[in-house]
XYZ file of C-alpha atoms in Angstrom:
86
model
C 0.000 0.000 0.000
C 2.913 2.457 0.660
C 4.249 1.997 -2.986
C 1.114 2.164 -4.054
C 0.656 5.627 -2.501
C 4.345 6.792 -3.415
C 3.388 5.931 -7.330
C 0.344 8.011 -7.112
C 2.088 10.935 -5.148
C 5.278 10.418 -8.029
C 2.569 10.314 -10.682
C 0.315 13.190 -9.662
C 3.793 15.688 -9.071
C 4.889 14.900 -12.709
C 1.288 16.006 -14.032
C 1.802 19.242 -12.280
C 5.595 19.846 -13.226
C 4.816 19.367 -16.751
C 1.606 21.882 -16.696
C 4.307 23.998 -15.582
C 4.298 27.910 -17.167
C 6.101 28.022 -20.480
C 8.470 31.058 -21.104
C 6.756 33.434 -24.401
C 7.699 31.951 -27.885
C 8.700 33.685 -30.981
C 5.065 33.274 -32.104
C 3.117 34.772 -29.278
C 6.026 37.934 -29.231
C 4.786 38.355 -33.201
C 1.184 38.231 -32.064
C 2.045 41.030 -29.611
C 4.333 43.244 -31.895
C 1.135 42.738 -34.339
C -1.041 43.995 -31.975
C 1.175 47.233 -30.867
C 1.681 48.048 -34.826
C -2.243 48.029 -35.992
C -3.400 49.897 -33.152
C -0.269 52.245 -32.073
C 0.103 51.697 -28.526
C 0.883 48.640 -26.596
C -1.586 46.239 -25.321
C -1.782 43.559 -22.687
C -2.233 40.084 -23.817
C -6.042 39.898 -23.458
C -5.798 42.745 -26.037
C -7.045 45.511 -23.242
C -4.546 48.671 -23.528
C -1.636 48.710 -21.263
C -1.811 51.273 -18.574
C 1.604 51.242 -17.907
C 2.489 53.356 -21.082
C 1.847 57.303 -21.263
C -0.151 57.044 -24.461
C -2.682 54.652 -22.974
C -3.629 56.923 -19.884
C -6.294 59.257 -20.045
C -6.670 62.480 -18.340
C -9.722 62.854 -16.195
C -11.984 65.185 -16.978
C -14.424 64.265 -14.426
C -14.056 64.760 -10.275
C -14.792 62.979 -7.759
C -17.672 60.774 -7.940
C -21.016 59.643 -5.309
C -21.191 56.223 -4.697
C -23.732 55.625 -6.906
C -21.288 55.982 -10.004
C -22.821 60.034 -10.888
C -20.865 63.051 -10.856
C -20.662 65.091 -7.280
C -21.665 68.241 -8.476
C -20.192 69.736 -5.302
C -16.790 70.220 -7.578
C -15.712 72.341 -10.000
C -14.099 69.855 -12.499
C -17.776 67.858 -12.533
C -19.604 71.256 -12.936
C -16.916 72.366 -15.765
C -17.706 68.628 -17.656
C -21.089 69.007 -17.248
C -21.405 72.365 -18.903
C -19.239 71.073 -21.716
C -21.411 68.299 -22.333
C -24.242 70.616 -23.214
């Protein structure tokens, strides 16, 4: 029963060493260079923009914010975006 239990416990770490992460291939770092061409600025592998990069931050033009998502109109940068949305 012991060997029995040491084969299964061998067995069951090999599955999981061999799942292992894989370092990035020469075909996924095309996919990626691909993707930062067509569009301009870098994106993350799900294809979302990177925020890491300058060129994929926005500025806000909105304040603070209630807590049920709309604009607190008790600040000026709200009251500013809301007069330049009409």
């Amino acid at each position: 029963m012991k060997q029995f239990l040491t084969a299964i416990l061998i067995l069951l770490l090999g599955a999981s060493v061999s799942m292992a992460q894989t370092p990035a291939t020469a075909k996924s770092k095309a996919k990626t260079e691909k993707a930062v061409a067509s569009t301009g600025t870098p994106l993350k592998k799900d294809g979302t923009p990177d925020k890491r990069y300058k060129a994929n931050k926005t500025t806000a033009t909105e304040g603070p914010k209630k807590k049920d998502g709309t604009a607190d109109m008790r600040y000026k940068a709200n009251k500013d975006a809301a007069k330049k949305k009409s």
